Amino acid sequence: MIVRSFKDIEGTDRHVKAASGTWESKRIVLAKERVGFSVHETILYAGTETSMWYANHIEAVVCVEGEAELTDDETGQKYTITPGTMYLLDGHERHTMRIKEDFRCICVFNPPVTGREDHDENGVYPPPDPKDWGDPQLTEPEEV
């Protein structure tokens, strides 16, 4: 059993700040836990815009605070995302988030991320490396 809080991981290597300066993410469950998904608390900052494309992952997002406009870059359809709203990128959709007020959300990724990821020039996280999450003989779970 693992028990930890987002507060516990502030300032650690699990607390990732984007090179773009538009978001930060506290990654509370990672690939190294070998459970098949990762869980993050992410804050996107008011007044920013971030284009993303999870070509190698499926992501579910639940807004818990703030407001954003989500645009499906493939169709042009726009959605207002507010607390209690979930969106699921089950088709690897290219999308853009325009943040109206600081936007705090809980995100789940499959396959899980390692915790080091940041978006590349196309808004993509790199494909997962099986040694980071699938084979217990290649990795050991992290003790926290």
Coordinates of N, CA, C and O in Angstrom, one line a residue:
M1 N 0.8 -1.2 0.0 CA 0.0 0.0 0.0 C 0.9 1.2 0.0 O 1.9 1.3 0.7
I2 N 0.5 2.2 -0.8 CA 1.2 3.5 -0.8 C 0.3 4.6 -0.4 O -0.9 4.6 -0.8
V3 N 0.7 5.4 0.5 CA 0.0 6.5 1.0 C 0.9 7.8 0.9 O 2.0 7.7 1.5
R4 N 0.5 8.8 0.2 CA 1.3 10.0 0.1 C 0.3 11.1 -0.3 O -0.8 10.9 -0.8
S5 N 0.7 12.3 -0.1 CA -0.1 13.5 -0.4 C 0.6 14.4 -1.4 O 1.9 14.3 -1.6
F6 N -0.1 15.2 -2.1 CA 0.5 16.2 -3.0 C 1.4 17.1 -2.3 O 2.5 17.5 -2.8
K7 N 1.1 17.4 -1.0 CA 2.0 18.2 -0.2 C 3.4 17.6 0.0 O 4.4 18.2 0.0
D8 N 3.3 16.2 0.2 CA 4.6 15.5 0.4 C 5.6 15.6 -0.8 O 6.8 15.4 -0.6
I9 N 5.0 15.8 -2.0 CA 5.9 15.8 -3.2 C 6.3 17.1 -3.7 O 7.0 17.3 -4.7
E10 N 5.8 18.2 -3.0 CA 6.2 19.6 -3.4 C 7.7 19.7 -3.3 O 8.3 19.3 -2.4
G11 N 8.3 20.2 -4.4 CA 9.7 20.5 -4.4 C 10.6 19.3 -4.6 O 11.8 19.4 -4.6
T12 N 10.0 18.1 -4.9 CA 10.7 16.9 -5.2 C 10.8 16.7 -6.7 O 10.3 17.5 -7.5
D13 N 11.5 15.7 -7.2 CA 11.5 15.4 -8.6 C 10.2 15.0 -9.2 O 10.0 15.0 -10.4
R14 N 9.2 14.8 -8.4 CA 7.9 14.5 -8.8 C 7.1 15.8 -9.1 O 6.0 15.7 -9.6
H15 N 7.6 16.9 -8.7 CA 7.0 18.2 -8.9 C 7.6 18.9 -10.1 O 8.7 19.4 -10.0
V16 N 7.0 18.7 -11.3 CA 7.5 19.2 -12.5 C 6.9 20.5 -12.9 O 5.7 20.7 -12.9
K17 N 7.8 21.4 -13.4 CA 7.4 22.7 -13.9 C 7.7 22.8 -15.3 O 8.9 22.5 -15.7
A18 N 6.8 23.1 -16.2 CA 7.0 23.1 -17.6 C 8.0 24.1 -18.0 O 8.0 25.2 -17.5
A19 N 8.8 23.8 -19.0 CA 9.8 24.7 -19.6 C 9.1 26.0 -20.2 O 9.6 27.1 -20.2
S20 N 7.8 25.8 -20.6 CA 7.0 26.8 -21.2 C 6.6 27.8 -20.2 O 6.2 29.0 -20.5
G21 N 6.6 27.4 -18.9 CA 6.1 28.3 -17.8 C 4.6 28.4 -17.7 O 4.1 29.2 -17.0
T22 N 3.9 27.5 -18.4 CA 2.4 27.6 -18.5 C 1.7 26.7 -17.5 O 0.5 26.8 -17.2
W23 N 2.5 25.7 -16.9 CA 1.9 24.8 -16.0 C 2.9 24.1 -15.0 O 4.1 24.2 -15.3
E24 N 2.4 23.5 -14.0 CA 3.2 22.7 -13.1 C 2.4 21.5 -12.7 O 1.1 21.5 -12.8
S25 N 3.0 20.4 -12.4 CA 2.3 19.1 -12.2 C 3.0 18.4 -11.0 O 4.2 18.2 -11.0
K26 N 2.2 17.9 -10.1 CA 2.6 17.1 -9.0 C 2.2 15.6 -9.3 O 1.0 15.3 -9.4
R27 N 3.2 14.8 -9.6 CA 2.9 13.5 -10.1 C 3.0 12.4 -8.9 O 4.0 12.0 -8.5
I28 N 1.8 12.1 -8.4 CA 1.7 11.4 -7.2 C 1.8 9.9 -7.4 O 2.3 9.1 -6.5
V29 N 1.4 9.4 -8.5 CA 1.6 8.0 -8.9 C 2.3 7.9 -10.3 O 1.8 8.6 -11.2
L30 N 3.4 7.2 -10.3 CA 4.2 7.2 -11.6 C 4.3 5.7 -12.1 O 4.0 4.8 -11.4
A31 N 5.0 5.6 -13.2 CA 5.2 4.3 -13.8 C 6.0 3.4 -12.9 O 5.7 2.2 -12.8
K32 N 6.9 4.0 -12.1 CA 7.7 3.1 -11.2 C 6.9 2.4 -10.1 O 7.4 1.4 -9.6
E33 N 5.7 2.8 -9.9 CA 4.8 2.1 -9.0 C 4.2 0.8 -9.6 O 3.6 0.0 -8.9
R34 N 4.4 0.7 -10.9 CA 3.9 -0.5 -11.7 C 2.5 -0.8 -11.5 O 2.1 -2.0 -11.2
V35 N 1.6 0.2 -11.6 CA 0.1 -0.1 -11.5 C -0.6 0.1 -12.8 O -1.8 0.0 -12.9
G36 N 0.1 0.5 -13.9 CA -0.5 0.6 -15.2 C -1.0 2.0 -15.6 O -1.5 2.2 -16.7
F37 N -0.9 3.0 -14.6 CA -1.4 4.3 -14.9 C -0.6 5.3 -14.0 O 0.1 4.9 -13.1
S38 N -0.7 6.6 -14.3 CA -0.1 7.6 -13.4 C -1.2 8.6 -13.1 O -2.2 8.8 -13.8
V39 N -1.0 9.3 -12.0 CA -2.0 10.3 -11.5 C -1.3 11.5 -11.1 O -0.2 11.5 -10.5
H40 N -1.8 12.7 -11.6 CA -1.1 13.9 -11.3 C -2.2 15.0 -10.9 O -3.3 14.9 -11.3
E41 N -1.7 15.9 -10.1 CA -2.4 17.2 -9.9 C -1.7 18.2 -10.8 O -0.5 18.4 -10.6
T42 N -2.4 18.8 -11.7 CA -1.7 19.8 -12.6 C -2.4 21.1 -12.5 O -3.7 21.2 -12.4
I43 N -1.7 22.2 -12.4 CA -2.2 23.6 -12.4 C -1.7 24.3 -13.7 O -0.5 24.3 -14.0
L44 N -2.6 24.7 -14.5 CA -2.3 25.6 -15.7 C -2.7 27.0 -15.3 O -3.7 27.2 -14.7
Y45 N -1.8 27.9 -15.6 CA -1.9 29.3 -15.1 C -2.8 30.2 -15.9 O -2.8 30.1 -17.2
A46 N -3.5 31.0 -15.2 CA -4.5 32.0 -15.9 C -3.7 32.8 -16.9 O -2.6 33.2 -16.7
G47 N -4.4 33.0 -18.1 CA -3.9 33.8 -19.1 C -2.9 33.1 -20.1 O -2.3 33.7 -21.0
T48 N -2.7 31.8 -19.9 CA -1.8 31.1 -20.7 C -2.6 30.2 -21.7 O -3.8 30.0 -21.6
E49 N -1.8 29.7 -22.7 CA -2.4 28.8 -23.7 C -1.3 27.7 -23.9 O -0.1 28.0 -24.1
T50 N -1.8 26.5 -23.9 CA -0.9 25.3 -24.1 C -1.5 24.4 -25.1 O -2.7 24.0 -25.0
S51 N -0.8 24.1 -26.2 CA -1.2 23.1 -27.2 C -0.5 21.8 -26.9 O 0.7 21.7 -26.6
M52 N -1.3 20.7 -26.9 CA -0.9 19.4 -26.5 C -1.4 18.3 -27.5 O -2.4 18.5 -28.1
W53 N -0.6 17.3 -27.5 CA -1.0 16.1 -28.3 C -0.4 14.9 -27.7 O 0.8 14.6 -27.8
Y54 N -1.2 14.1 -27.0 CA -0.7 12.9 -26.4 C -0.8 11.7 -27.4 O -1.7 10.9 -27.3
A55 N 0.2 11.7 -28.3 CA 0.2 10.7 -29.3 C 0.5 9.3 -28.8 O 0.2 8.3 -29.4
N56 N 1.1 9.3 -27.6 CA 1.6 8.0 -27.0 C 0.8 7.6 -25.7 O 1.1 6.6 -25.1
H57 N -0.2 8.4 -25.3 CA -0.9 8.2 -24.1 C -2.4 8.5 -24.3 O -2.8 9.3 -25.2
I58 N -3.2 7.9 -23.4 CA -4.6 8.3 -23.2 C -4.6 9.1 -21.9 O -4.0 8.7 -20.9
E59 N -5.4 10.2 -21.9 CA -5.4 11.0 -20.7 C -6.9 11.3 -20.3 O -7.7 11.7 -21.2
A60 N -7.2 11.2 -19.0 CA -8.5 11.6 -18.5 C -8.2 12.8 -17.5 O -7.2 12.7 -16.8
V61 N -9.0 13.8 -17.6 CA -8.8 15.0 -16.8 C -10.1 15.4 -16.1 O -11.1 15.5 -16.8
V62 N -10.0 15.7 -14.8 CA -11.2 16.2 -14.1 C -10.8 17.5 -13.5 O -9.8 17.6 -12.7
C63 N -11.5 18.6 -13.8 CA -11.3 19.9 -13.3 C -11.8 20.0 -11.9 O -12.9 19.6 -11.6
V64 N -11.0 20.5 -11.0 CA -11.4 20.7 -9.6 C -11.5 22.1 -9.2 O -12.1 22.5 -8.1
E65 N -10.9 23.0 -10.0 CA -10.9 24.4 -9.7 C -10.5 25.2 -10.9 O -9.7 24.8 -11.7
G66 N -11.1 26.4 -11.1 CA -10.8 27.3 -12.2 C -11.6 27.1 -13.4 O -12.7 26.4 -13.4
E67 N -11.2 27.7 -14.5 CA -12.0 27.6 -15.8 C -11.0 27.7 -17.0 O -10.0 28.4 -17.0
A68 N -11.3 26.9 -18.0 CA -10.5 26.9 -19.2 C -11.4 26.6 -20.4 O -12.5 26.1 -20.3
E69 N -10.9 27.1 -21.5 CA -11.5 26.7 -22.8 C -10.7 25.6 -23.5 O -9.5 25.8 -23.7
L70 N -11.3 24.5 -23.7 CA -10.6 23.4 -24.4 C -11.1 23.4 -25.9 O -12.2 23.4 -26.2
T71 N -10.1 23.4 -26.8 CA -10.4 23.3 -28.2 C -9.8 22.0 -28.8 O -8.6 21.7 -28.6
D72 N -10.7 21.3 -29.4 CA -10.2 20.1 -30.2 C -9.7 20.7 -31.5 O -10.4 21.2 -32.3
D73 N -8.3 20.7 -31.6 CA -7.6 21.3 -32.7 C -8.0 20.6 -34.1 O -7.7 21.2 -35.1
E74 N -8.5 19.4 -34.0 CA -8.8 18.6 -35.2 C -10.2 19.0 -35.8 O -10.4 19.0 -37.0
T75 N -11.1 19.4 -34.9 CA -12.5 19.7 -35.3 C -12.8 21.2 -35.2 O -13.8 21.7 -35.7
G76 N -12.0 21.8 -34.3 CA -12.3 23.2 -34.0 C -13.4 23.4 -32.9 O -13.7 24.5 -32.5
Q77 N -14.0 22.3 -32.4 CA -15.0 22.4 -31.4 C -14.4 22.9 -30.1 O -13.3 22.5 -29.7
K78 N -15.1 23.8 -29.4 CA -14.7 24.3 -28.2 C -15.6 23.9 -27.0 O -16.8 23.8 -27.2
Y79 N -15.0 23.7 -25.8 CA -15.7 23.3 -24.6 C -15.2 24.2 -23.5 O -14.1 24.5 -23.4
T80 N -16.2 24.6 -22.6 CA -15.8 25.3 -21.4 C -15.7 24.2 -20.3 O -16.6 23.4 -20.1
I81 N -14.5 24.2 -19.7 CA -14.2 23.2 -18.6 C -14.2 24.0 -17.3 O -13.4 24.9 -17.1
T82 N -15.1 23.5 -16.4 CA -15.2 24.1 -15.0 C -15.2 23.0 -14.0 O -15.2 21.8 -14.4
P83 N -15.1 23.3 -12.7 CA -15.1 22.3 -11.7 C -16.2 21.2 -11.9 O -17.4 21.6 -12.1
G84 N -15.8 20.0 -11.8 CA -16.7 18.9 -11.9 C -16.8 18.4 -13.4 O -17.5 17.3 -13.6
T85 N -16.1 19.0 -14.3 CA -16.2 18.6 -15.7 C -15.0 17.7 -16.0 O -13.9 18.0 -15.6
M86 N -15.2 16.6 -16.7 CA -14.2 15.7 -17.1 C -14.1 15.7 -18.6 O -15.0 15.9 -19.3
Y87 N -12.8 15.6 -19.1 CA -12.6 15.3 -20.6 C -11.6 14.2 -20.7 O -10.8 14.0 -19.9
L88 N -11.9 13.4 -21.7 CA -11.1 12.2 -22.0 C -10.5 12.2 -23.4 O -11.3 12.4 -24.4
L89 N -9.2 12.2 -23.5 CA -8.5 12.2 -24.8 C -8.3 10.8 -25.2 O -7.2 10.3 -25.2
D90 N -9.4 10.1 -25.6 CA -9.3 8.7 -25.9 C -8.9 8.4 -27.4 O -8.7 7.3 -27.7
G91 N -8.8 9.5 -28.2 CA -8.5 9.3 -29.6 C -7.2 10.1 -29.9 O -7.0 10.4 -31.1
H92 N -6.4 10.3 -28.9 CA -5.1 11.0 -29.1 C -5.3 12.4 -29.8 O -4.5 12.8 -30.6
E93 N -6.4 13.1 -29.4 CA -6.7 14.4 -30.1 C -5.7 15.5 -29.8 O -5.3 15.6 -28.6
R94 N -5.3 16.2 -30.8 CA -4.5 17.4 -30.6 C -5.5 18.4 -30.0 O -6.6 18.6 -30.5
H95 N -5.1 19.1 -29.0 CA -6.0 20.1 -28.3 C -5.2 21.2 -27.7 O -4.0 21.2 -27.5
T96 N -5.9 22.3 -27.4 CA -5.3 23.5 -26.9 C -6.2 23.9 -25.7 O -7.4 23.9 -25.7
M97 N -5.5 24.3 -24.6 CA -6.1 24.8 -23.4 C -5.8 26.3 -23.3 O -4.7 26.7 -23.3
R98 N -6.9 27.1 -23.2 CA -6.8 28.5 -22.9 C -7.3 28.8 -21.5 O -8.5 28.5 -21.3
I99 N -6.5 29.2 -20.7 CA -6.8 29.2 -19.2 C -7.4 30.6 -18.8 O -6.7 31.6 -18.9
K100 N -8.6 30.6 -18.4 CA -9.3 31.9 -18.0 C -8.9 32.2 -16.5 O -8.8 33.4 -16.2
E101 N -8.9 31.2 -15.6 CA -8.5 31.4 -14.3 C -7.7 30.2 -13.9 O -8.0 29.1 -14.4
D102 N -6.7 30.3 -13.0 CA -5.9 29.2 -12.6 C -6.7 27.9 -12.6 O -7.8 27.9 -12.0
F103 N -6.2 26.9 -13.3 CA -7.0 25.7 -13.6 C -6.3 24.5 -12.9 O -5.2 24.1 -13.3
R104 N -6.9 24.0 -11.9 CA -6.4 22.8 -11.2 C -7.2 21.6 -11.5 O -8.4 21.6 -11.5
C105 N -6.5 20.6 -11.9 CA -7.1 19.3 -12.4 C -6.4 18.1 -11.9 O -5.2 18.2 -11.6
I106 N -7.1 17.0 -11.9 CA -6.5 15.7 -11.6 C -6.5 14.9 -12.9 O -7.5 14.8 -13.6
C107 N -5.3 14.4 -13.3 CA -5.1 13.8 -14.6 C -4.7 12.3 -14.3 O -3.9 12.1 -13.4
V108 N -5.2 11.5 -15.2 CA -4.7 10.1 -15.2 C -4.2 9.7 -16.6 O -4.9 10.0 -17.6
F109 N -3.0 9.1 -16.6 CA -2.4 8.8 -17.9 C -2.3 7.2 -18.0 O -1.9 6.6 -17.0
N110 N -2.5 6.7 -19.2 CA -2.2 5.3 -19.5 C -1.6 5.3 -20.9 O -2.2 5.9 -21.8
P111 N -0.5 4.7 -21.1 CA 0.4 4.2 -20.1 C 0.9 5.3 -19.2 O 0.8 6.5 -19.5
P112 N 1.4 4.9 -18.0 CA 1.9 5.8 -17.0 C 3.1 6.6 -17.5 O 3.9 6.1 -18.3
V113 N 3.3 7.8 -17.0 CA 4.5 8.6 -17.2 C 5.5 8.3 -16.2 O 5.2 7.8 -15.1
T114 N 6.7 8.6 -16.5 CA 7.8 8.4 -15.5 C 8.0 9.5 -14.5 O 8.6 9.3 -13.5
G115 N 7.4 10.7 -14.9 CA 7.5 11.8 -14.0 C 8.5 12.9 -14.5 O 8.5 14.0 -14.1
R116 N 9.3 12.6 -15.5 CA 10.2 13.5 -16.1 C 9.7 14.3 -17.3 O 10.3 15.2 -17.8
E117 N 8.5 13.9 -17.8 CA 8.1 14.3 -19.1 C 7.7 15.8 -19.1 O 7.2 16.4 -18.1
D118 N 8.0 16.4 -20.2 CA 7.5 17.8 -20.6 C 7.1 17.7 -22.0 O 7.6 16.9 -22.8
H119 N 6.3 18.6 -22.5 CA 5.8 18.5 -23.9 C 7.0 18.9 -24.8 O 7.7 19.9 -24.5
D120 N 7.1 18.2 -25.9 CA 8.1 18.6 -26.9 C 7.5 19.7 -27.8 O 6.5 20.2 -27.6
E121 N 8.2 20.0 -28.9 CA 7.8 21.0 -29.8 C 6.4 20.8 -30.5 O 5.8 21.7 -30.9
N122 N 6.0 19.5 -30.5 CA 4.6 19.2 -31.0 C 3.6 19.0 -29.9 O 2.5 18.5 -30.2
G123 N 4.0 19.2 -28.6 CA 3.1 19.1 -27.5 C 2.9 17.6 -27.1 O 2.0 17.3 -26.3
V124 N 3.9 16.8 -27.4 CA 3.9 15.3 -27.2 C 4.8 15.0 -26.0 O 5.9 15.5 -25.9
Y125 N 4.4 14.0 -25.2 CA 5.3 13.3 -24.3 C 5.9 12.2 -25.0 O 5.2 11.5 -25.9
P126 N 7.1 11.8 -24.7 CA 7.8 10.7 -25.4 C 7.1 9.4 -25.1 O 6.4 9.2 -24.1
P127 N 7.2 8.4 -26.0 CA 6.6 7.1 -25.8 C 7.2 6.5 -24.5 O 8.4 6.7 -24.2
P128 N 6.4 5.7 -23.8 CA 7.0 5.1 -22.5 C 8.0 4.0 -22.8 O 8.0 3.4 -23.9
D129 N 8.9 3.9 -21.9 CA 10.0 2.9 -22.0 C 9.5 1.7 -21.1 O 9.4 2.0 -19.9
P130 N 9.3 0.5 -21.6 CA 8.8 -0.6 -20.7 C 9.7 -0.8 -19.5 O 9.2 -1.2 -18.5
K131 N 11.0 -0.5 -19.6 CA 11.8 -0.7 -18.4 C 11.4 0.2 -17.2 O 11.7 0.0 -16.1
D132 N 10.7 1.3 -17.6 CA 10.3 2.2 -16.5 C 9.0 1.8 -15.8 O 8.7 2.3 -14.7
W133 N 8.3 0.8 -16.3 CA 7.0 0.5 -15.7 C 6.5 -0.9 -15.8 O 5.6 -1.3 -15.1
G134 N 7.0 -1.7 -16.7 CA 6.4 -3.0 -16.9 C 7.0 -4.2 -16.4 O 6.4 -5.2 -16.0
D135 N 8.3 -4.2 -16.2 CA 9.0 -5.4 -15.9 C 9.7 -5.3 -14.5 O 10.6 -4.5 -14.3
P136 N 9.1 -6.0 -13.5 CA 9.7 -5.8 -12.1 C 11.1 -6.2 -12.0 O 11.8 -5.9 -11.1
Q137 N 11.6 -7.0 -13.0 CA 13.0 -7.4 -12.9 C 13.9 -6.2 -13.4 O 15.1 -6.2 -13.1
L138 N 13.4 -5.3 -14.1 CA 14.2 -4.2 -14.6 C 14.1 -2.9 -13.7 O 15.0 -2.1 -13.7
T139 N 13.0 -2.8 -12.9 CA 12.9 -1.7 -12.0 C 12.4 -2.1 -10.7 O 11.7 -3.2 -10.6
E140 N 12.7 -1.4 -9.7 CA 12.1 -1.7 -8.3 C 11.2 -0.5 -8.0 O 11.5 0.6 -8.3
P141 N 10.1 -0.8 -7.3 CA 9.3 0.4 -6.9 C 10.0 1.3 -6.0 O 10.9 0.9 -5.2
E142 N 9.7 2.6 -6.1 CA 10.3 3.6 -5.3 C 9.7 3.6 -3.9 O 8.5 3.4 -3.7
E143 N 10.6 3.7 -2.9 CA 10.1 3.9 -1.5 C 10.0 5.4 -1.2 O 10.9 6.2 -1.6
V144 N 8.9 5.8 -0.6 CA 8.7 7.2 -0.3 C 8.4 7.3 1.2 O 7.8 6.5 1.8

